[in-house]
mmCIF file of C-alpha atoms and ligand atoms in Angstrom:
data_model
loop_
_atom_site.group_PDB
_atom_site.id
_atom_site.type_symbol
_atom_site.label_atom_id
_atom_site.label_comp_id
_atom_site.label_asym_id
_atom_site.label_seq_id
_atom_site.Cartn_x
_atom_site.Cartn_y
_atom_site.Cartn_z
ATOM 1 C CA UNK J 202 -5.085 -20.629 2.038
ATOM 2 C CA UNK J 203 -4.139 -21.905 5.628
ATOM 3 C CA UNK J 204 -5.909 -19.841 8.483
ATOM 4 C CA UNK J 205 -6.014 -15.998 8.510
ATOM 5 C CA UNK J 206 -5.395 -13.559 11.495
ATOM 6 C CA UNK J 207 -8.442 -12.086 12.407
ATOM 7 C CA UNK J 208 -7.470 -8.906 11.437
ATOM 8 C CA UNK J 209 -7.060 -10.113 8.367
ATOM 9 C CA UNK J 210 -10.710 -11.977 8.193
ATOM 10 C CA UNK J 211 -11.533 -8.728 8.837
ATOM 11 C CA UNK J 212 -9.724 -7.104 6.002
ATOM 12 C CA UNK J 213 -10.903 -9.447 3.860
ATOM 13 C CA UNK J 214 -14.803 -9.400 4.498
ATOM 14 C CA UNK J 215 -14.270 -5.653 4.268
ATOM 15 C CA UNK J 216 -11.946 -5.747 0.614
ATOM 16 C CA UNK J 217 -14.860 -7.997 -0.952
ATOM 17 C CA UNK J 218 -17.483 -5.899 0.492
ATOM 18 C CA UNK J 219 -15.883 -2.592 -1.107
ATOM 19 C CA UNK J 220 -15.116 -3.795 -4.232
ATOM 20 C CA UNK J 221 -17.170 -2.078 -6.361
ATOM 21 C CA UNK J 222 -16.228 1.513 -5.057
ATOM 22 C CA UNK J 223 -12.773 0.296 -6.363
ATOM 23 C CA UNK J 224 -13.804 0.023 -9.818
ATOM 24 C CA UNK J 225 -13.487 3.253 -11.465
ATOM 25 C CA UNK J 226 -10.349 4.200 -10.226
ATOM 26 C CA UNK J 227 -9.097 0.995 -10.876
ATOM 27 C CA UNK J 228 -9.812 1.400 -14.500
ATOM 28 C CA UNK J 229 -9.086 5.512 -14.134
ATOM 29 C CA UNK J 230 -5.395 3.942 -13.009
ATOM 30 C CA UNK J 231 -4.888 1.226 -15.905
ATOM 31 C CA UNK J 232 -5.917 4.119 -18.771
ATOM 32 C CA UNK J 233 -4.349 6.894 -17.536
ATOM 33 C CA UNK J 234 -0.323 8.305 -17.016
ATOM 34 C CA UNK J 235 1.036 6.498 -13.103
ATOM 35 C CA UNK J 236 1.032 8.031 -10.389
ATOM 36 C CA UNK J 237 1.057 7.259 -7.001
ATOM 37 C CA UNK J 238 -1.095 7.787 -3.962
ATOM 38 C CA UNK J 239 -3.892 9.663 -3.149
ATOM 39 C CA UNK J 240 -2.727 12.754 -4.268
ATOM 40 C CA UNK J 241 -1.635 11.593 -7.893
ATOM 41 C CA UNK J 242 1.839 12.218 -7.558
ATOM 42 C CA UNK J 243 3.398 11.385 -11.103
ATOM 43 C CA UNK J 244 6.317 8.442 -11.468
ATOM 44 C CA UNK J 245 8.114 11.072 -13.783
ATOM 45 C CA UNK J 246 8.475 13.288 -10.305
ATOM 46 C CA UNK J 247 8.932 10.277 -7.808
ATOM 47 C CA UNK J 248 11.421 8.269 -9.574
ATOM 48 C CA UNK J 249 9.848 4.753 -7.298
ATOM 49 C CA UNK J 250 10.625 2.164 -10.485
ATOM 50 C CA UNK J 251 13.344 1.626 -12.984
ATOM 51 C CA UNK J 252 12.175 2.148 -17.005
ATOM 52 C CA UNK J 253 13.854 -0.589 -17.750
ATOM 53 C CA UNK J 254 12.399 -4.228 -16.408
ATOM 54 C CA UNK J 255 13.027 -6.636 -18.624
ATOM 55 C CA UNK J 256 13.560 -10.519 -17.281
ATOM 56 C CA UNK J 257 12.518 -9.342 -13.706
ATOM 57 C CA UNK J 258 10.279 -11.382 -11.409
ATOM 58 C CA UNK J 259 8.114 -9.092 -9.507
ATOM 59 C CA UNK J 260 5.571 -9.613 -7.498
ATOM 60 C CA UNK J 261 3.146 -6.850 -5.780
ATOM 61 C CA UNK J 262 1.220 -8.071 -2.774
ATOM 62 C CA UNK J 263 -2.094 -6.590 -2.224
ATOM 63 C CA UNK J 264 -2.323 -5.646 -5.730
ATOM 64 C CA UNK J 265 -5.795 -4.807 -5.546
ATOM 65 C CA UNK J 266 -6.886 -3.930 -8.990
ATOM 66 C CA UNK J 267 -3.107 -4.402 -9.897
ATOM 67 C CA UNK J 268 -2.898 -1.397 -11.756
ATOM 68 C CA UNK J 269 0.628 -0.872 -10.263
ATOM 69 C CA UNK J 270 1.313 -4.865 -11.733
ATOM 70 C CA UNK J 271 0.703 -3.275 -15.244
ATOM 71 C CA UNK J 272 3.051 -0.611 -14.472
ATOM 72 C CA UNK J 273 5.561 -3.309 -13.792
ATOM 73 C CA UNK J 274 4.445 -6.018 -16.776
ATOM 74 C CA UNK J 275 4.806 -2.347 -19.445
ATOM 75 C CA UNK J 276 8.203 -1.717 -18.421
ATOM 76 C CA UNK J 277 9.123 -5.946 -19.237
ATOM 77 C CA UNK J 278 8.837 -7.351 -15.728
ATOM 78 C CA UNK J 279 6.979 -11.137 -15.189
ATOM 79 C CA UNK J 280 4.689 -9.980 -12.834
ATOM 80 C CA UNK J 281 2.508 -11.966 -9.995
ATOM 81 C CA UNK J 282 -0.578 -10.151 -7.967
ATOM 82 C CA UNK J 283 -1.821 -11.248 -4.702
ATOM 83 C CA UNK J 284 -4.704 -10.139 -3.034
ATOM 84 C CA UNK J 285 -7.012 -11.246 -0.131
ATOM 85 C CA UNK J 286 -9.848 -9.910 -2.119
ATOM 86 C CA UNK J 287 -11.295 -12.452 -4.531
ATOM 87 C CA UNK J 288 -13.548 -9.721 -5.706
ATOM 88 C CA UNK J 289 -10.858 -7.033 -6.418
ATOM 89 C CA UNK J 290 -8.722 -9.338 -8.201
ATOM 90 C CA UNK J 291 -11.996 -10.334 -10.958
ATOM 91 C CA UNK J 292 -11.281 -6.339 -11.412
ATOM 92 C CA UNK J 293 -7.750 -6.910 -11.543
ATOM 93 C CA UNK J 294 -8.498 -9.976 -14.243
ATOM 94 C CA UNK J 295 -10.592 -7.881 -16.349
ATOM 95 C CA UNK J 296 -8.596 -5.156 -16.988
ATOM 96 C CA UNK J 297 -5.514 -7.390 -17.720
ATOM 97 C CA UNK J 298 -7.487 -8.950 -19.996
ATOM 98 C CA UNK J 299 -9.120 -5.824 -21.572
ATOM 99 C CA UNK J 300 -5.314 -3.498 -21.477
ATOM 100 C CA UNK J 301 -3.861 -7.035 -23.347
ATOM 101 C CA UNK J 302 -1.724 -7.455 -19.889
ATOM 102 C CA UNK J 303 -0.632 -10.794 -18.948
ATOM 103 C CA UNK J 304 -0.309 -10.680 -15.090
ATOM 104 C CA UNK J 305 -0.621 -13.977 -12.630
ATOM 105 C CA UNK J 306 -2.794 -13.619 -9.796
ATOM 106 C CA UNK J 307 -3.382 -15.205 -6.482
ATOM 107 C CA UNK J 308 -5.902 -15.297 -4.344
ATOM 108 C CA UNK J 309 -4.134 -15.106 -0.901
ATOM 109 C CA UNK J 310 -2.407 -13.262 2.050
ATOM 110 C CA UNK J 311 0.861 -11.382 1.402
ATOM 111 C CA UNK J 312 1.637 -12.660 4.898
ATOM 112 C CA UNK J 313 1.687 -16.144 3.987
ATOM 113 C CA UNK J 314 2.621 -16.223 0.276
ATOM 114 C CA UNK J 315 2.002 -19.848 -1.313
ATOM 115 C CA UNK J 316 5.574 -19.565 -3.385
ATOM 116 C CA UNK J 317 9.259 -20.459 -2.880
ATOM 117 C CA UNK J 318 11.865 -18.883 -1.077
ATOM 118 C CA UNK J 319 14.523 -16.609 -3.643
ATOM 119 C CA UNK J 320 11.728 -15.999 -6.532
ATOM 120 C CA UNK J 321 11.315 -12.553 -7.206
ATOM 121 C CA UNK J 322 14.076 -9.830 -7.704
ATOM 122 C CA UNK J 323 11.393 -6.809 -6.693
ATOM 123 C CA UNK J 324 8.665 -6.827 -4.766
ATOM 124 C CA UNK J 325 6.135 -3.676 -4.459
ATOM 125 C CA UNK J 326 3.229 -2.286 -2.921
ATOM 126 C CA UNK J 327 0.858 0.318 -2.729
ATOM 127 C CA UNK J 328 -1.141 0.518 0.008
ATOM 128 C CA UNK J 329 -1.389 -3.098 -0.209
ATOM 129 C CA UNK J 330 0.045 -5.164 2.310
ATOM 130 C CA UNK J 331 2.348 -2.373 3.052
ATOM 131 C CA UNK J 332 -1.120 -1.035 5.372
ATOM 132 C CA UNK J 333 -3.409 -4.075 5.672
ATOM 133 C CA UNK J 334 -1.127 -6.639 6.975
ATOM 134 C CA UNK J 335 0.938 -6.424 9.992
ATOM 135 C CA UNK J 336 4.979 -5.784 9.323
ATOM 136 C CA UNK J 337 6.211 -8.330 11.720
ATOM 137 C CA UNK J 338 4.232 -10.697 9.194
ATOM 138 C CA UNK J 339 4.622 -9.312 5.617
ATOM 139 C CA UNK J 340 8.065 -7.581 5.824
ATOM 140 C CA UNK J 341 9.576 -11.104 6.525
ATOM 141 C CA UNK J 342 7.858 -13.067 3.622
ATOM 142 C CA UNK J 343 8.492 -9.960 1.550
ATOM 143 C CA UNK J 344 12.701 -10.848 2.295
ATOM 144 C CA UNK J 345 11.764 -14.425 2.084
ATOM 145 C CA UNK J 346 10.403 -13.637 -1.715
ATOM 146 C CA UNK J 347 13.153 -11.940 -2.750
ATOM 147 C CA UNK J 348 16.423 -12.585 -4.071
ATOM 148 C CA UNK J 349 19.580 -11.388 -2.766
ATOM 149 C CA UNK J 350 19.955 -7.600 -4.356
ATOM 150 C CA UNK J 351 16.054 -7.653 -4.779
ATOM 151 C CA UNK J 352 14.291 -4.965 -4.166
ATOM 152 C CA UNK J 353 11.084 -3.921 -1.663
ATOM 153 C CA UNK J 354 9.471 -0.253 -3.084
ATOM 154 C CA UNK J 355 6.455 0.523 -1.043
ATOM 155 C CA UNK J 356 4.487 3.992 -0.600
ATOM 156 C CA UNK J 357 1.908 4.136 2.044
ATOM 157 C CA UNK J 358 0.141 6.762 5.016
ATOM 158 C CA UNK J 359 2.894 8.362 7.135
ATOM 159 C CA UNK J 360 3.107 7.686 10.500
ATOM 160 C CA UNK J 361 2.486 11.181 11.310
ATOM 161 C CA UNK J 362 -1.214 11.086 9.334
ATOM 162 C CA UNK J 363 -2.002 8.432 12.192
ATOM 163 C CA UNK J 364 -0.994 10.522 14.896
ATOM 164 C CA UNK J 365 -3.405 13.245 13.503
ATOM 165 C CA UNK J 366 -5.978 11.088 13.135
ATOM 166 C CA UNK J 367 -9.410 11.867 15.778
ATOM 167 C CA UNK J 368 -10.528 8.250 17.415
ATOM 168 C CA UNK J 369 -14.042 9.123 15.501
ATOM 169 C CA UNK J 370 -12.806 8.520 12.460
ATOM 170 C CA UNK J 371 -12.508 11.996 11.150
ATOM 171 C CA UNK J 372 -10.458 14.149 8.974
ATOM 172 C CA UNK J 373 -7.234 14.939 10.222
ATOM 173 C CA UNK J 374 -6.249 17.232 12.676
ATOM 174 C CA UNK J 375 -3.678 19.579 13.517
ATOM 175 C CA UNK J 376 -3.123 18.402 16.901
ATOM 176 C CA UNK J 377 -1.195 15.202 17.564
ATOM 177 C CA UNK J 378 -4.075 12.617 19.377
ATOM 178 C CA UNK J 379 -2.466 9.482 18.983
ATOM 179 C CA UNK J 380 1.021 7.800 20.837
ATOM 180 C CA UNK J 381 3.726 7.951 18.076
ATOM 181 C CA UNK J 382 5.052 4.732 19.414
ATOM 182 C CA UNK J 383 1.846 3.111 18.916
ATOM 183 C CA UNK J 384 1.298 3.133 15.295
ATOM 184 C CA UNK J 385 1.848 -0.466 14.578
ATOM 185 C CA UNK J 386 -1.811 -1.417 14.349
ATOM 186 C CA UNK J 387 -5.231 0.868 14.067
ATOM 187 C CA UNK J 388 -8.540 -1.047 14.442
ATOM 188 C CA UNK J 389 -11.222 1.555 12.328
ATOM 189 C CA UNK J 390 -14.202 -1.376 12.775
ATOM 190 C CA UNK J 391 -15.970 0.512 16.012
ATOM 191 C CA UNK J 392 -15.213 4.144 14.522
ATOM 192 C CA UNK J 393 -18.472 6.643 14.512
ATOM 193 C CA UNK J 394 -17.223 8.095 11.406
ATOM 194 C CA UNK J 395 -17.193 5.217 8.018
ATOM 195 C CA UNK J 396 -15.839 2.602 9.756
ATOM 196 C CA UNK J 397 -13.113 0.844 8.314
ATOM 197 C CA UNK J 398 -10.760 -2.132 8.868
ATOM 198 C CA UNK J 399 -7.709 -3.131 10.373
ATOM 199 C CA UNK J 400 -4.327 -1.429 9.295
ATOM 200 C CA UNK J 401 -0.468 -0.751 10.265
ATOM 201 C CA UNK J 402 1.637 1.625 10.251
ATOM 202 C CA UNK J 403 5.321 1.784 11.694
ATOM 203 C CA UNK J 404 7.450 4.791 13.173
ATOM 204 C CA UNK J 405 10.013 6.001 10.534
ATOM 205 C CA UNK J 406 12.467 4.409 12.930
ATOM 206 C CA UNK J 407 10.202 1.349 12.937
ATOM 207 C CA UNK J 408 10.963 1.265 9.363
ATOM 208 C CA UNK J 409 14.215 1.703 9.713
ATOM 209 C CA UNK J 410 15.041 -0.815 12.712
ATOM 210 C CA UNK J 411 12.788 -3.666 10.839
ATOM 211 C CA UNK J 412 14.181 -2.806 7.172
ATOM 212 C CA UNK J 413 17.534 -3.359 8.536
ATOM 213 C CA UNK J 414 16.970 -6.350 10.510
ATOM 214 C CA UNK J 415 15.734 -8.114 7.859
ATOM 215 C CA UNK J 416 18.968 -7.303 5.243
ATOM 216 C CA UNK J 417 18.137 -4.704 3.706
ATOM 217 C CA UNK J 418 19.375 -1.185 3.179
ATOM 218 C CA UNK J 419 16.775 1.740 2.542
ATOM 219 C CA UNK J 420 18.302 2.976 -0.595
ATOM 220 C CA UNK J 421 15.092 5.879 -0.690
ATOM 221 C CA UNK J 422 13.073 7.550 1.373
ATOM 222 C CA UNK J 423 10.423 10.563 0.275
ATOM 223 C CA UNK J 424 7.817 12.437 2.590
ATOM 224 C CA UNK J 425 5.246 13.379 0.260
ATOM 225 C CA UNK J 426 3.777 16.491 0.140
ATOM 226 C CA UNK J 427 0.069 17.311 -1.842
ATOM 227 C CA UNK J 428 0.505 19.149 -4.756
ATOM 228 C CA UNK J 429 -0.756 22.526 -4.658
ATOM 229 C CA UNK J 430 -4.323 22.866 -4.940
ATOM 230 C CA UNK J 431 -7.796 23.603 -2.968
ATOM 231 C CA UNK J 432 -6.577 23.457 0.769
ATOM 232 C CA UNK J 433 -10.118 22.218 1.912
ATOM 233 C CA UNK J 434 -10.285 19.644 -0.211
ATOM 234 C CA UNK J 435 -10.480 16.063 1.658
ATOM 235 C CA UNK J 436 -9.090 12.796 -0.128
ATOM 236 C CA UNK J 437 -9.043 10.161 2.706
ATOM 237 C CA UNK J 438 -9.469 11.893 5.386
ATOM 238 C CA UNK J 439 -7.263 13.775 4.989
ATOM 239 C CA UNK J 440 -7.620 17.903 3.434
ATOM 240 C CA UNK J 441 -5.161 19.265 0.933
ATOM 241 C CA UNK J 442 -4.331 22.166 2.958
ATOM 242 C CA UNK J 443 -3.213 19.507 5.867
ATOM 243 C CA UNK J 444 -0.905 17.370 3.202
ATOM 244 C CA UNK J 445 1.179 20.583 1.888
ATOM 245 C CA UNK J 446 2.187 21.434 5.493
ATOM 246 C CA UNK J 447 2.889 17.884 7.238
ATOM 247 C CA UNK J 448 3.691 14.812 5.034
ATOM 248 C CA UNK J 449 0.557 11.938 4.855
ATOM 249 C CA UNK J 450 2.889 9.884 2.811
ATOM 250 C CA UNK J 451 6.211 7.970 2.977
ATOM 251 C CA UNK J 452 7.254 5.995 0.202
ATOM 252 C CA UNK J 453 10.143 3.711 0.151
ATOM 253 C CA UNK J 454 12.912 1.750 -1.990
ATOM 254 C CA UNK J 455 15.327 -0.489 -0.085
ATOM 255 C CA UNK J 456 17.884 -3.536 -1.168
ATOM 256 C CA UNK J 457 18.073 -6.636 0.075
ATOM 257 C CA UNK J 458 21.914 -7.298 0.903
HETATM 258 C C1 SAM B 657 -6.185 0.296 -1.853
HETATM 259 S S1 SAM B 657 -5.909 -1.404 -2.672
HETATM 260 C C2 SAM B 657 -4.127 -1.317 -2.779
HETATM 261 C C3 SAM B 657 -3.793 -1.832 -3.937
HETATM 262 C C4 SAM B 657 -3.832 -0.743 -5.070
HETATM 263 N N1 SAM B 657 -3.041 0.201 -5.326
HETATM 264 C C5 SAM B 657 -5.559 -0.332 -5.440
HETATM 265 O O1 SAM B 657 -5.184 1.105 -4.946
HETATM 266 O O2 SAM B 657 -6.296 -0.883 -5.547
HETATM 267 C C6 SAM B 657 -5.720 -3.028 -0.564
HETATM 268 C C7 SAM B 657 -5.548 -4.025 -1.136
HETATM 269 O O3 SAM B 657 -4.943 -4.928 -0.330
HETATM 270 C C8 SAM B 657 -5.916 -5.896 -0.456
HETATM 271 N N2 SAM B 657 -5.186 -6.596 1.062
HETATM 272 C C9 SAM B 657 -5.785 -6.791 2.494
HETATM 273 N N3 SAM B 657 -5.461 -7.308 3.277
HETATM 274 C C10 SAM B 657 -4.675 -7.907 2.443
HETATM 275 C C11 SAM B 657 -3.464 -9.229 3.554
HETATM 276 N N4 SAM B 657 -3.544 -10.072 3.986
HETATM 277 N N5 SAM B 657 -3.005 -9.729 1.587
HETATM 278 C C12 SAM B 657 -2.697 -9.299 0.636
HETATM 279 N N6 SAM B 657 -3.781 -8.548 0.339
HETATM 280 C C13 SAM B 657 -4.431 -8.148 1.373
HETATM 281 C C14 SAM B 657 -6.959 -5.145 -0.158
HETATM 282 O O4 SAM B 657 -7.968 -6.710 -0.792
HETATM 283 C C15 SAM B 657 -7.184 -4.543 -1.192
HETATM 284 O O5 SAM B 657 -7.372 -5.611 -2.581
#
């Protein structure tokens, strides 16, 4: 792997350290129904994936425990997963073997993928590269890796969630506490409450502009609402009540060319 930028060094350390905490959810996601994001929205509702991916070459950028890769493989795709954390990849490899799913797993950064141009028909990221990589680096990589007509699918935090995140790292508030136009990079390493890594986002128009400048056409954009439930329940620093009233997650399907 060539030299990593500072945010990737920090995020790699964090994810190797946290990998054990993600084993149980990875096992559940590998075994259970296909659900997206923090609120577990069923793929049958969201419809981000075609039913049949026979013969499709797919890559998951920041695959983690690789359950999304498993969904693609079960639809017939030949799937490669890349992740910066060796310990996350170890879980992914074990679960792939246990579930008899054939995946190619690569240890590396989604900002510098060691694979040829025009290698894939589908690139996907659920809270992987889309959250942990700089969009100025991983989006051009996704465009480079995709063949003309290929699709990019991602699901990540909605930028509104960033602007409602208090500076001390506590749970979301119903006020705007950060500038919307500066959501590109968040450093959570020094916050008081549960310090984290360095992550990235864009304003909604920023996603449109960056994707179209790379030759993508946005086919679908979903602002996700949490399903009904206890409004006080908190997932990933988000009260469900907040995520009922405001979009907490964003999902995009874009076609190259
Ligand atoms: C929340 S997981 C997302 C994957 C999957 N959906 C899951 O929940 O297991 C985030 C993953 O992004 C990976 N990651 C962070 N920075 C990365 C980078 N520069 N390149 C590739 N993967 C990266 C982390 O190692 C981690 O496994």
